PDB file of C-alpha atoms and ligand atoms in Angstrom:
ATOM      1  CA  UNK A   1     -50.226  26.611 -66.708  1.00 76.00           C
ATOM      2  CA  UNK A   2     -53.144  24.968 -64.897  1.00 86.00           C
ATOM      3  CA  UNK A   3     -55.222  27.158 -62.290  1.00 96.00           C
ATOM      4  CA  UNK A   4     -58.172  26.142 -59.775  1.00 97.00           C
ATOM      5  CA  UNK A   5     -59.509  29.128 -59.700  1.00 98.00           C
ATOM      6  CA  UNK A   6     -58.965  31.966 -62.202  1.00 98.00           C
ATOM      7  CA  UNK A   7     -59.043  31.979 -66.177  1.00 98.00           C
ATOM      8  CA  UNK A   8     -56.287  33.177 -68.940  1.00 98.00           C
ATOM      9  CA  UNK A   9     -57.054  33.895 -72.037  1.00 98.00           C
ATOM     10  CA  UNK A  10     -55.178  36.189 -74.843  1.00 97.00           C
ATOM     11  CA  UNK A  11     -56.224  38.474 -77.536  1.00 96.00           C
ATOM     12  CA  UNK A  12     -52.706  39.265 -79.083  1.00 95.00           C
ATOM     13  CA  UNK A  13     -50.988  41.070 -76.657  1.00 97.00           C
ATOM     14  CA  UNK A  14     -53.775  41.691 -74.239  1.00 98.00           C
ATOM     15  CA  UNK A  15     -54.118  39.358 -71.143  1.00 98.00           C
ATOM     16  CA  UNK A  16     -57.441  38.807 -69.531  1.00 98.00           C
ATOM     17  CA  UNK A  17     -57.792  37.096 -66.685  1.00 98.00           C
ATOM     18  CA  UNK A  18     -60.747  36.527 -65.247  1.00 98.00           C
ATOM     19  CA  UNK A  19     -60.623  34.951 -61.519  1.00 98.00           C
ATOM     20  CA  UNK A  20     -63.456  32.304 -61.456  1.00 98.00           C
ATOM     21  CA  UNK A  21     -65.024  31.490 -58.082  1.00 98.00           C
ATOM     22  CA  UNK A  22     -68.033  32.329 -59.062  1.00 98.00           C
ATOM     23  CA  UNK A  23     -70.057  30.166 -56.957  1.00 98.00           C
ATOM     24  CA  UNK A  24     -67.819  32.358 -53.971  1.00 98.00           C
ATOM     25  CA  UNK A  25     -68.583  35.462 -55.812  1.00 98.00           C
ATOM     26  CA  UNK A  26     -64.662  35.354 -55.982  1.00 98.00           C
ATOM     27  CA  UNK A  27     -63.525  35.686 -53.031  1.00 98.00           C
ATOM     28  CA  UNK A  28     -60.325  35.285 -52.400  1.00 98.00           C
ATOM     29  CA  UNK A  29     -58.376  32.453 -50.743  1.00 98.00           C
ATOM     30  CA  UNK A  30     -55.021  32.391 -50.522  1.00 97.00           C
ATOM     31  CA  UNK A  31     -54.800  30.088 -53.356  1.00 98.00           C
ATOM     32  CA  UNK A  32     -56.736  32.633 -55.720  1.00 98.00           C
ATOM     33  CA  UNK A  33     -54.423  34.795 -54.394  1.00 98.00           C
ATOM     34  CA  UNK A  34     -50.889  32.680 -55.165  1.00 98.00           C
ATOM     35  CA  UNK A  35     -52.029  31.734 -57.634  1.00 98.00           C
ATOM     36  CA  UNK A  36     -52.596  35.467 -59.409  1.00 98.00           C
ATOM     37  CA  UNK A  37     -49.910  36.411 -58.476  1.00 98.00           C
ATOM     38  CA  UNK A  38     -47.660  33.376 -60.055  1.00 98.00           C
ATOM     39  CA  UNK A  39     -49.632  34.757 -62.991  1.00 98.00           C
ATOM     40  CA  UNK A  40     -48.522  38.334 -63.204  1.00 98.00           C
ATOM     41  CA  UNK A  41     -45.505  37.108 -62.667  1.00 97.00           C
ATOM     42  CA  UNK A  42     -45.426  34.378 -65.700  1.00 97.00           C
ATOM     43  CA  UNK A  43     -46.977  37.789 -67.561  1.00 97.00           C
ATOM     44  CA  UNK A  44     -44.131  39.687 -66.873  1.00 97.00           C
ATOM     45  CA  UNK A  45     -41.886  38.474 -68.835  1.00 95.00           C
ATOM     46  CA  UNK A  46     -43.871  38.054 -71.816  1.00 96.00           C
ATOM     47  CA  UNK A  47     -45.068  40.424 -74.813  1.00 95.00           C
ATOM     48  CA  UNK A  48     -47.726  41.631 -73.520  1.00 97.00           C
ATOM     49  CA  UNK A  49     -49.064  45.168 -74.255  1.00 98.00           C
ATOM     50  CA  UNK A  50     -52.329  44.777 -71.494  1.00 98.00           C
ATOM     51  CA  UNK A  51     -54.454  42.567 -68.982  1.00 98.00           C
ATOM     52  CA  UNK A  52     -58.094  42.720 -67.898  1.00 98.00           C
ATOM     53  CA  UNK A  53     -59.069  41.482 -65.466  1.00 98.00           C
ATOM     54  CA  UNK A  54     -62.269  40.395 -64.510  1.00 98.00           C
ATOM     55  CA  UNK A  55     -64.912  38.341 -62.291  1.00 98.00           C
ATOM     56  CA  UNK A  56     -66.633  35.805 -63.691  1.00 98.00           C
ATOM     57  CA  UNK A  57     -70.567  35.568 -63.766  1.00 97.00           C
ATOM     58  CA  UNK A  58     -72.140  38.808 -63.820  1.00 95.00           C
ATOM     59  CA  UNK A  59     -72.610  39.211 -60.226  1.00 98.00           C
ATOM     60  CA  UNK A  60     -68.944  39.899 -58.510  1.00 98.00           C
ATOM     61  CA  UNK A  61     -65.925  40.981 -59.373  1.00 98.00           C
ATOM     62  CA  UNK A  62     -64.797  40.154 -56.739  1.00 98.00           C
ATOM     63  CA  UNK A  63     -66.493  39.770 -52.848  1.00 98.00           C
ATOM     64  CA  UNK A  64     -63.742  40.501 -50.762  1.00 98.00           C
ATOM     65  CA  UNK A  65     -61.181  38.046 -48.720  1.00 98.00           C
ATOM     66  CA  UNK A  66     -62.093  34.857 -48.789  1.00 98.00           C
ATOM     67  CA  UNK A  67     -64.649  35.802 -45.371  1.00 98.00           C
ATOM     68  CA  UNK A  68     -64.826  31.721 -44.474  1.00 98.00           C
ATOM     69  CA  UNK A  69     -60.866  31.547 -44.570  1.00 97.00           C
ATOM     70  CA  UNK A  70     -59.615  34.677 -42.163  1.00 97.00           C
ATOM     71  CA  UNK A  71     -62.118  33.865 -40.170  1.00 97.00           C
ATOM     72  CA  UNK A  72     -59.822  31.583 -37.297  1.00 96.00           C
ATOM     73  CA  UNK A  73     -56.567  32.767 -38.106  1.00 97.00           C
ATOM     74  CA  UNK A  74     -54.202  34.084 -35.701  1.00 98.00           C
ATOM     75  CA  UNK A  75     -51.760  36.521 -35.870  1.00 98.00           C
ATOM     76  CA  UNK A  76     -49.152  35.374 -37.832  1.00 98.00           C
ATOM     77  CA  UNK A  77     -51.504  33.252 -40.048  1.00 97.00           C
ATOM     78  CA  UNK A  78     -53.251  37.121 -40.715  1.00 97.00           C
ATOM     79  CA  UNK A  79     -50.311  39.045 -41.394  1.00 97.00           C
ATOM     80  CA  UNK A  80     -48.937  36.056 -44.288  1.00 97.00           C
ATOM     81  CA  UNK A  81     -52.284  36.615 -45.806  1.00 97.00           C
ATOM     82  CA  UNK A  82     -51.945  40.765 -45.607  1.00 96.00           C
ATOM     83  CA  UNK A  83     -48.019  40.313 -46.680  1.00 97.00           C
ATOM     84  CA  UNK A  84     -49.604  37.900 -49.800  1.00 98.00           C
ATOM     85  CA  UNK A  85     -52.099  40.257 -50.460  1.00 97.00           C
ATOM     86  CA  UNK A  86     -49.480  43.233 -50.509  1.00 97.00           C
ATOM     87  CA  UNK A  87     -47.192  40.672 -52.896  1.00 98.00           C
ATOM     88  CA  UNK A  88     -50.248  40.056 -54.867  1.00 98.00           C
ATOM     89  CA  UNK A  89     -50.878  44.193 -55.302  1.00 98.00           C
ATOM     90  CA  UNK A  90     -47.795  44.855 -55.739  1.00 98.00           C
ATOM     91  CA  UNK A  91     -46.693  43.264 -58.401  1.00 98.00           C
ATOM     92  CA  UNK A  92     -50.328  43.889 -60.526  1.00 98.00           C
ATOM     93  CA  UNK A  93     -49.244  47.638 -59.624  1.00 97.00           C
ATOM     94  CA  UNK A  94     -45.709  47.779 -60.846  1.00 97.00           C
ATOM     95  CA  UNK A  95     -47.306  45.780 -64.010  1.00 98.00           C
ATOM     96  CA  UNK A  96     -44.743  46.439 -67.247  1.00 97.00           C
ATOM     97  CA  UNK A  97     -47.351  47.165 -69.001  1.00 98.00           C
ATOM     98  CA  UNK A  98     -51.290  48.546 -68.350  1.00 98.00           C
ATOM     99  CA  UNK A  99     -54.081  46.737 -65.974  1.00 98.00           C
ATOM    100  CA  UNK A 100     -57.417  48.003 -66.338  1.00 99.00           C
ATOM    101  CA  UNK A 101     -59.955  46.157 -63.977  1.00 98.00           C
ATOM    102  CA  UNK A 102     -63.866  45.971 -65.517  1.00 98.00           C
ATOM    103  CA  UNK A 103     -65.434  45.030 -62.506  1.00 98.00           C
ATOM    104  CA  UNK A 104     -68.834  43.197 -63.350  1.00 98.00           C
ATOM    105  CA  UNK A 105     -70.694  43.576 -59.909  1.00 98.00           C
ATOM    106  CA  UNK A 106     -69.580  43.342 -56.038  1.00 98.00           C
ATOM    107  CA  UNK A 107     -66.322  45.060 -55.989  1.00 98.00           C
ATOM    108  CA  UNK A 108     -66.104  45.025 -51.794  1.00 98.00           C
ATOM    109  CA  UNK A 109     -62.818  44.784 -49.762  1.00 98.00           C
ATOM    110  CA  UNK A 110     -60.180  42.840 -50.843  1.00 98.00           C
ATOM    111  CA  UNK A 111     -61.903  43.390 -54.037  1.00 98.00           C
ATOM    112  CA  UNK A 112     -61.982  47.246 -53.545  1.00 98.00           C
ATOM    113  CA  UNK A 113     -58.599  47.061 -52.891  1.00 98.00           C
ATOM    114  CA  UNK A 114     -57.686  44.763 -56.230  1.00 98.00           C
ATOM    115  CA  UNK A 115     -59.574  47.122 -58.363  1.00 98.00           C
ATOM    116  CA  UNK A 116     -57.780  50.341 -57.233  1.00 98.00           C
ATOM    117  CA  UNK A 117     -54.557  48.426 -57.464  1.00 98.00           C
ATOM    118  CA  UNK A 118     -55.090  48.838 -61.545  1.00 98.00           C
ATOM    119  CA  UNK A 119     -54.538  51.326 -63.415  1.00 98.00           C
ATOM    120  CA  UNK A 120     -57.467  51.883 -63.622  1.00 98.00           C
ATOM    121  CA  UNK A 121     -61.636  50.954 -63.794  1.00 98.00           C
ATOM    122  CA  UNK A 122     -64.424  49.984 -65.826  1.00 98.00           C
ATOM    123  CA  UNK A 123     -67.230  49.100 -63.875  1.00 98.00           C
ATOM    124  CA  UNK A 124     -70.558  48.029 -64.603  1.00 98.00           C
ATOM    125  CA  UNK A 125     -74.114  50.260 -64.302  1.00 98.00           C
ATOM    126  CA  UNK A 126     -74.196  46.961 -61.095  1.00 97.00           C
ATOM    127  CA  UNK A 127     -70.898  47.547 -59.728  1.00 98.00           C
ATOM    128  CA  UNK A 128     -71.386  47.982 -55.883  1.00 98.00           C
ATOM    129  CA  UNK A 129     -68.110  49.275 -54.887  1.00 98.00           C
ATOM    130  CA  UNK A 130     -67.835  49.410 -50.181  1.00 98.00           C
ATOM    131  CA  UNK A 131     -64.949  48.588 -48.028  1.00 98.00           C
ATOM    132  CA  UNK A 132     -67.117  46.717 -45.222  1.00 98.00           C
ATOM    133  CA  UNK A 133     -64.165  45.493 -43.353  1.00 98.00           C
ATOM    134  CA  UNK A 134     -65.047  47.760 -39.660  1.00 98.00           C
ATOM    135  CA  UNK A 135     -67.911  45.585 -39.806  1.00 98.00           C
ATOM    136  CA  UNK A 136     -66.027  42.852 -39.828  1.00 98.00           C
ATOM    137  CA  UNK A 137     -63.873  43.782 -36.558  1.00 98.00           C
ATOM    138  CA  UNK A 138     -60.954  44.355 -39.200  1.00 98.00           C
ATOM    139  CA  UNK A 139     -60.032  47.572 -41.854  1.00 97.00           C
ATOM    140  CA  UNK A 140     -58.849  47.227 -45.001  1.00 97.00           C
ATOM    141  CA  UNK A 141     -55.687  46.082 -45.503  1.00 95.00           C
ATOM    142  CA  UNK A 142     -54.700  44.939 -49.041  1.00 96.00           C
ATOM    143  CA  UNK A 143     -53.664  48.503 -49.209  1.00 96.00           C
ATOM    144  CA  UNK A 144     -56.694  50.304 -49.142  1.00 97.00           C
ATOM    145  CA  UNK A 145     -56.698  53.263 -46.403  1.00 98.00           C
ATOM    146  CA  UNK A 146     -53.514  53.773 -48.659  1.00 97.00           C
ATOM    147  CA  UNK A 147     -54.335  53.781 -52.686  1.00 97.00           C
ATOM    148  CA  UNK A 148     -58.648  54.958 -51.972  1.00 98.00           C
ATOM    149  CA  UNK A 149     -56.832  57.921 -50.246  1.00 97.00           C
ATOM    150  CA  UNK A 150     -54.571  58.929 -52.652  1.00 96.00           C
ATOM    151  CA  UNK A 151     -56.828  57.802 -55.287  1.00 97.00           C
ATOM    152  CA  UNK A 152     -59.999  59.752 -53.184  1.00 98.00           C
ATOM    153  CA  UNK A 153     -58.062  62.444 -50.927  1.00 97.00           C
ATOM    154  CA  UNK A 154     -58.839  61.286 -46.821  1.00 98.00           C
ATOM    155  CA  UNK A 155     -62.434  62.587 -45.684  1.00 98.00           C
ATOM    156  CA  UNK A 156     -63.900  61.084 -48.095  1.00 98.00           C
ATOM    157  CA  UNK A 157     -61.184  58.138 -47.973  1.00 98.00           C
ATOM    158  CA  UNK A 158     -62.436  57.631 -44.342  1.00 98.00           C
ATOM    159  CA  UNK A 159     -66.149  57.894 -44.693  1.00 98.00           C
ATOM    160  CA  UNK A 160     -66.124  55.112 -46.883  1.00 98.00           C
ATOM    161  CA  UNK A 161     -63.696  53.543 -44.957  1.00 98.00           C
ATOM    162  CA  UNK A 162     -65.150  53.950 -41.291  1.00 98.00           C
ATOM    163  CA  UNK A 163     -68.179  53.588 -42.444  1.00 98.00           C
ATOM    164  CA  UNK A 164     -68.034  50.278 -44.625  1.00 98.00           C
ATOM    165  CA  UNK A 165     -71.058  52.107 -47.110  1.00 97.00           C
ATOM    166  CA  UNK A 166     -71.100  50.857 -49.942  1.00 98.00           C
ATOM    167  CA  UNK A 167     -71.731  53.233 -52.647  1.00 98.00           C
ATOM    168  CA  UNK A 168     -72.815  52.734 -56.721  1.00 98.00           C
ATOM    169  CA  UNK A 169     -70.428  52.557 -60.064  1.00 98.00           C
ATOM    170  CA  UNK A 170     -71.789  56.283 -60.969  1.00 98.00           C
ATOM    171  CA  UNK A 171     -71.271  57.272 -57.005  1.00 98.00           C
ATOM    172  CA  UNK A 172     -67.960  55.965 -57.803  1.00 98.00           C
ATOM    173  CA  UNK A 173     -67.266  57.587 -61.268  1.00 98.00           C
ATOM    174  CA  UNK A 174     -68.467  60.723 -59.538  1.00 98.00           C
ATOM    175  CA  UNK A 175     -65.136  60.610 -56.927  1.00 98.00           C
ATOM    176  CA  UNK A 176     -62.803  59.056 -59.897  1.00 98.00           C
ATOM    177  CA  UNK A 177     -62.114  55.889 -58.491  1.00 98.00           C
ATOM    178  CA  UNK A 178     -63.993  54.604 -61.685  1.00 98.00           C
ATOM    179  CA  UNK A 179     -62.737  56.358 -65.052  1.00 98.00           C
ATOM    180  CA  UNK A 180     -66.161  55.182 -67.092  1.00 98.00           C
ATOM    181  CA  UNK A 181     -69.897  52.663 -66.430  1.00 98.00           C
ATOM    182  CA  UNK A 182     -71.347  51.743 -69.137  1.00 98.00           C
ATOM    183  CA  UNK A 183     -74.135  48.143 -68.786  1.00 98.00           C
ATOM    184  CA  UNK A 184     -73.149  45.640 -67.954  1.00 98.00           C
ATOM    185  CA  UNK A 185     -73.434  43.668 -71.717  1.00 98.00           C
ATOM    186  CA  UNK A 186     -70.664  46.121 -72.907  1.00 98.00           C
ATOM    187  CA  UNK A 187     -68.083  45.760 -70.091  1.00 98.00           C
ATOM    188  CA  UNK A 188     -66.359  43.561 -71.953  1.00 98.00           C
ATOM    189  CA  UNK A 189     -66.109  45.427 -75.248  1.00 98.00           C
ATOM    190  CA  UNK A 190     -65.818  49.227 -74.289  1.00 98.00           C
ATOM    191  CA  UNK A 191     -62.933  47.796 -72.153  1.00 98.00           C
ATOM    192  CA  UNK A 192     -60.475  44.887 -75.546  1.00 98.00           C
ATOM    193  CA  UNK A 193     -61.314  48.756 -76.723  1.00 98.00           C
ATOM    194  CA  UNK A 194     -59.463  51.339 -74.365  1.00 98.00           C
ATOM    195  CA  UNK A 195     -56.971  48.094 -73.898  1.00 98.00           C
ATOM    196  CA  UNK A 196     -56.593  48.096 -77.908  1.00 98.00           C
ATOM    197  CA  UNK A 197     -56.030  51.303 -77.934  1.00 98.00           C
ATOM    198  CA  UNK A 198     -52.892  50.938 -75.318  1.00 98.00           C
ATOM    199  CA  UNK A 199     -51.706  47.776 -77.028  1.00 98.00           C
ATOM    200  CA  UNK A 200     -50.876  49.478 -79.944  1.00 97.00           C
ATOM    201  CA  UNK A 201     -48.520  52.812 -78.941  1.00 98.00           C
ATOM    202  CA  UNK A 202     -45.280  52.046 -78.528  1.00 98.00           C
ATOM    203  CA  UNK A 203     -44.792  49.573 -75.135  1.00 97.00           C
ATOM    204  CA  UNK A 204     -41.856  50.747 -73.708  1.00 97.00           C
ATOM    205  CA  UNK A 205     -43.246  55.022 -73.784  1.00 98.00           C
ATOM    206  CA  UNK A 206     -46.351  53.467 -72.160  1.00 98.00           C
ATOM    207  CA  UNK A 207     -44.504  51.440 -69.854  1.00 98.00           C
ATOM    208  CA  UNK A 208     -42.305  54.508 -68.788  1.00 98.00           C
ATOM    209  CA  UNK A 209     -45.055  56.671 -68.920  1.00 98.00           C
ATOM    210  CA  UNK A 210     -46.742  54.310 -66.253  1.00 98.00           C
ATOM    211  CA  UNK A 211     -43.880  54.613 -64.520  1.00 97.00           C
ATOM    212  CA  UNK A 212     -43.718  58.446 -64.206  1.00 98.00           C
ATOM    213  CA  UNK A 213     -47.554  59.287 -63.725  1.00 97.00           C
ATOM    214  CA  UNK A 214     -47.086  56.463 -60.580  1.00 95.00           C
ATOM    215  CA  UNK A 215     -44.424  58.803 -59.038  1.00 96.00           C
ATOM    216  CA  UNK A 216     -46.127  62.040 -59.681  1.00 96.00           C
ATOM    217  CA  UNK A 217     -48.418  60.624 -56.480  1.00 92.00           C
ATOM    218  CA  UNK A 218     -45.530  59.455 -54.296  1.00 92.00           C
ATOM    219  CA  UNK A 219     -42.499  62.546 -55.014  1.00 95.00           C
ATOM    220  CA  UNK A 220     -42.555  66.337 -55.803  1.00 97.00           C
ATOM    221  CA  UNK A 221     -42.730  68.436 -58.974  1.00 97.00           C
ATOM    222  CA  UNK A 222     -38.746  69.188 -58.662  1.00 97.00           C
ATOM    223  CA  UNK A 223     -37.775  65.064 -58.803  1.00 97.00           C
ATOM    224  CA  UNK A 224     -40.891  64.336 -61.081  1.00 98.00           C
ATOM    225  CA  UNK A 225     -39.524  66.449 -63.472  1.00 98.00           C
ATOM    226  CA  UNK A 226     -36.285  65.374 -63.623  1.00 98.00           C
ATOM    227  CA  UNK A 227     -36.511  61.899 -63.859  1.00 98.00           C
ATOM    228  CA  UNK A 228     -39.498  62.214 -66.232  1.00 98.00           C
ATOM    229  CA  UNK A 229     -36.676  63.879 -68.644  1.00 98.00           C
ATOM    230  CA  UNK A 230     -34.526  61.395 -68.032  1.00 97.00           C
ATOM    231  CA  UNK A 231     -36.803  58.577 -69.361  1.00 97.00           C
ATOM    232  CA  UNK A 232     -37.299  60.359 -72.187  1.00 98.00           C
ATOM    233  CA  UNK A 233     -34.143  60.694 -73.055  1.00 98.00           C
ATOM    234  CA  UNK A 234     -34.364  57.031 -72.358  1.00 97.00           C
ATOM    235  CA  UNK A 235     -37.422  56.207 -75.552  1.00 97.00           C
ATOM    236  CA  UNK A 236     -34.838  58.135 -77.963  1.00 98.00           C
ATOM    237  CA  UNK A 237     -32.248  54.644 -77.399  1.00 97.00           C
ATOM    238  CA  UNK A 238     -35.694  51.986 -79.224  1.00 97.00           C
ATOM    239  CA  UNK A 239     -36.084  51.873 -82.588  1.00 97.00           C
ATOM    240  CA  UNK A 240     -40.306  51.919 -81.405  1.00 97.00           C
ATOM    241  CA  UNK A 241     -39.521  55.587 -80.990  1.00 98.00           C
ATOM    242  CA  UNK A 242     -37.640  56.187 -84.984  1.00 97.00           C
ATOM    243  CA  UNK A 243     -40.603  53.937 -85.739  1.00 97.00           C
ATOM    244  CA  UNK A 244     -42.887  56.496 -84.343  1.00 98.00           C
ATOM    245  CA  UNK A 245     -41.814  58.735 -86.243  1.00 98.00           C
ATOM    246  CA  UNK A 246     -40.840  58.036 -88.832  1.00 98.00           C
ATOM    247  CA  UNK A 247     -44.221  56.699 -89.674  1.00 98.00           C
ATOM    248  CA  UNK A 248     -46.133  59.950 -88.439  1.00 98.00           C
ATOM    249  CA  UNK A 249     -43.584  61.814 -91.662  1.00 98.00           C
ATOM    250  CA  UNK A 250     -44.058  59.245 -93.620  1.00 98.00           C
ATOM    251  CA  UNK A 251     -48.016  59.538 -93.044  1.00 98.00           C
ATOM    252  CA  UNK A 252     -48.870  55.625 -91.874  1.00 97.00           C
ATOM    253  CA  UNK A 253     -49.382  53.908 -89.572  1.00 96.00           C
ATOM    254  CA  UNK A 254     -46.490  52.464 -86.949  1.00 97.00           C
ATOM    255  CA  UNK A 255     -45.265  49.083 -86.244  1.00 95.00           C
ATOM    256  CA  UNK A 256     -44.398  49.236 -82.939  1.00 97.00           C
ATOM    257  CA  UNK A 257     -42.154  46.000 -82.386  1.00 94.00           C
ATOM    258  CA  UNK A 258     -41.606  46.919 -78.761  1.00 92.00           C
ATOM    259  CA  UNK A 259     -37.771  47.525 -78.430  1.00 93.00           C
TER     260      UNK A 259
HETATM  261  N1  CO8 B   1     -65.952  34.921 -48.469  1.00 93.35           N
HETATM  262  C1  CO8 B   1     -65.809  34.590 -48.356  1.00 93.35           C
HETATM  263  N2  CO8 B   1     -67.307  33.607 -49.310  1.00 93.35           N
HETATM  264  C2  CO8 B   1     -68.225  35.052 -50.034  1.00 93.35           C
HETATM  265  C3  CO8 B   1     -68.019  36.005 -49.395  1.00 93.35           C
HETATM  266  C4  CO8 B   1     -66.049  36.212 -48.786  1.00 93.35           C
HETATM  267  N3  CO8 B   1     -65.942  37.669 -49.471  1.00 93.35           N
HETATM  268  N4  CO8 B   1     -68.315  37.333 -50.002  1.00 93.35           N
HETATM  269  C5  CO8 B   1     -69.242  36.316 -50.748  1.00 93.35           C
HETATM  270  N5  CO8 B   1     -69.521  34.735 -49.953  1.00 93.35           N
HETATM  271  C6  CO8 B   1     -70.130  33.804 -50.599  1.00 93.35           C
HETATM  272  C7  CO8 B   1     -71.082  32.930 -50.274  1.00 93.35           C
HETATM  273  O1  CO8 B   1     -70.519  32.732 -48.531  1.00 93.35           O
HETATM  274  C8  CO8 B   1     -72.158  32.871 -50.581  1.00 93.35           C
HETATM  275  O2  CO8 B   1     -71.719  31.014 -50.247  1.00 93.35           O
HETATM  276  P1  CO8 B   1     -72.375  29.925 -50.434  1.00 93.35           P
HETATM  277  O3  CO8 B   1     -73.711  30.151 -50.893  1.00 93.35           O
HETATM  278  O4  CO8 B   1     -71.724  28.759 -49.670  1.00 93.35           O
HETATM  279  O5  CO8 B   1     -72.967  30.214 -48.817  1.00 93.35           O
HETATM  280  C9  CO8 B   1     -72.097  32.697 -51.716  1.00 93.35           C
HETATM  281  O6  CO8 B   1     -70.836  33.622 -52.454  1.00 93.35           O
HETATM  282  C10 CO8 B   1     -72.697  33.807 -52.164  1.00 93.35           C
HETATM  283  O7  CO8 B   1     -73.217  34.793 -51.031  1.00 93.35           O
HETATM  284  P2  CO8 B   1     -74.327  35.593 -51.200  1.00 93.35           P
HETATM  285  O8  CO8 B   1     -75.119  34.181 -50.669  1.00 93.35           O
HETATM  286  O9  CO8 B   1     -74.136  35.750 -49.525  1.00 93.35           O
HETATM  287  O10 CO8 B   1     -74.761  36.505 -51.910  1.00 93.35           O
HETATM  288  P3  CO8 B   1     -75.754  38.425 -51.681  1.00 93.35           P
HETATM  289  O11 CO8 B   1     -76.431  38.267 -53.334  1.00 93.35           O
HETATM  290  O12 CO8 B   1     -77.247  37.254 -50.304  1.00 93.35           O
HETATM  291  O13 CO8 B   1     -75.091  38.759 -50.408  1.00 93.35           O
HETATM  292  C11 CO8 B   1     -72.749  40.326 -51.081  1.00 93.35           C
HETATM  293  C12 CO8 B   1     -74.355  39.209 -51.529  1.00 93.35           C
HETATM  294  C13 CO8 B   1     -73.500  41.287 -50.683  1.00 93.35           C
HETATM  295  C14 CO8 B   1     -71.289  40.409 -51.631  1.00 93.35           C
HETATM  296  C15 CO8 B   1     -72.597  39.252 -50.074  1.00 93.35           C
HETATM  297  O14 CO8 B   1     -72.468  37.759 -49.931  1.00 93.35           O
HETATM  298  C16 CO8 B   1     -71.527  39.583 -48.401  1.00 93.35           C
HETATM  299  O15 CO8 B   1     -71.721  40.570 -48.117  1.00 93.35           O
HETATM  300  N6  CO8 B   1     -70.593  39.419 -49.158  1.00 93.35           N
HETATM  301  C17 CO8 B   1     -68.848  39.547 -48.457  1.00 93.35           C
HETATM  302  C18 CO8 B   1     -68.976  40.860 -48.029  1.00 93.35           C
HETATM  303  C19 CO8 B   1     -67.716  41.320 -48.030  1.00 93.35           C
HETATM  304  O16 CO8 B   1     -68.188  42.231 -46.489  1.00 93.35           O
HETATM  305  N7  CO8 B   1     -66.020  41.955 -47.779  1.00 93.35           N
HETATM  306  C20 CO8 B   1     -65.176  42.373 -48.008  1.00 93.35           C
HETATM  307  C21 CO8 B   1     -64.610  40.605 -47.076  1.00 93.35           C
HETATM  308  S1  CO8 B   1     -63.253  41.576 -45.515  1.00 93.35           S
HETATM  309  C22 CO8 B   1     -61.487  41.821 -47.006  1.00 93.35           C
HETATM  310  O17 CO8 B   1     -62.326  42.084 -47.952  1.00 93.35           O
HETATM  311  C23 CO8 B   1     -60.286  42.171 -45.905  1.00 93.35           C
HETATM  312  C24 CO8 B   1     -58.940  42.449 -46.917  1.00 93.35           C
HETATM  313  C25 CO8 B   1     -58.475  42.533 -46.478  1.00 93.35           C
HETATM  314  C26 CO8 B   1     -57.955  41.467 -45.697  1.00 93.35           C
HETATM  315  C27 CO8 B   1     -56.469  42.337 -44.986  1.00 93.35           C
HETATM  316  C28 CO8 B   1     -55.765  40.271 -44.535  1.00 93.35           C
HETATM  317  C29 CO8 B   1     -55.573  40.979 -43.138  1.00 93.35           C
END
């Protein structure tokens, strides 16, 4: 598949997706949103065990939705644009493998929103997060009002969204938006390290655990524990459960095949 605005590199079972519109600070226009949706859709049916999403260059991860494209939209076009954005965020969030955002600079507006749709975020020390949309006469429309609130709680989400204030990587770390901050030239290595660790584990168990953690943010404990017990038992239908436990008892490294 040939894409104009994104790059895909595969290292074993790890997919590295780079948003590649550096001259526009990787802003998300419709074409890029559709390409990313199509790419993630295609990754669903491959043996991908972890994915890294990043931006080209060392200045921006994604500086937001493309303002030049949005400026003259009518109501119908804006709705379509928001729906396309939601589809992309959902396809990332619900991917059957973990997706890690490697935020290498500005993550503004839609850039923060796409990072929040990933399972977790590693950031470079020059990264800046913000949802400046109210300064443009709109508000975060790619899921930011919902996902940021779930991540940091309503009071902090209100402070950030209603002021449009930009925060640095360390503040994002303190708020729990980011899991780790590293120097820019170490960002990909550090992110690849954790991706490799994840990719070496049993893929089906990783996938179910990801689903359950997501579920925990949406249902009460009783319901969550019931589904956890169901999913736990499902693991025993896999070869990987047998291999994982056998390898432990034989004091060797498990070889997971994803079945
Ligand atoms: N959209 C389009 N182009 C952009 C964007 C953007 N979001 N951000 C940067 N660019 C372009 C600039 O226009 C410029 O292009 P050109 O060279 O052709 O003039 C190029 O990228 C480089 O940018 P700057 O010259 O501005 O670089 P600076 O270093 O001076 O500034 C900033 C960097 C601070 C990141 C600055 O570019 C900036 O403020 N960008 C916009 C940030 C922003 O407001 N983002 C939020 C956008 S709105 C949004 O994301 C809504 C999501 C929900 C949509 C819901 C749909 C209904």
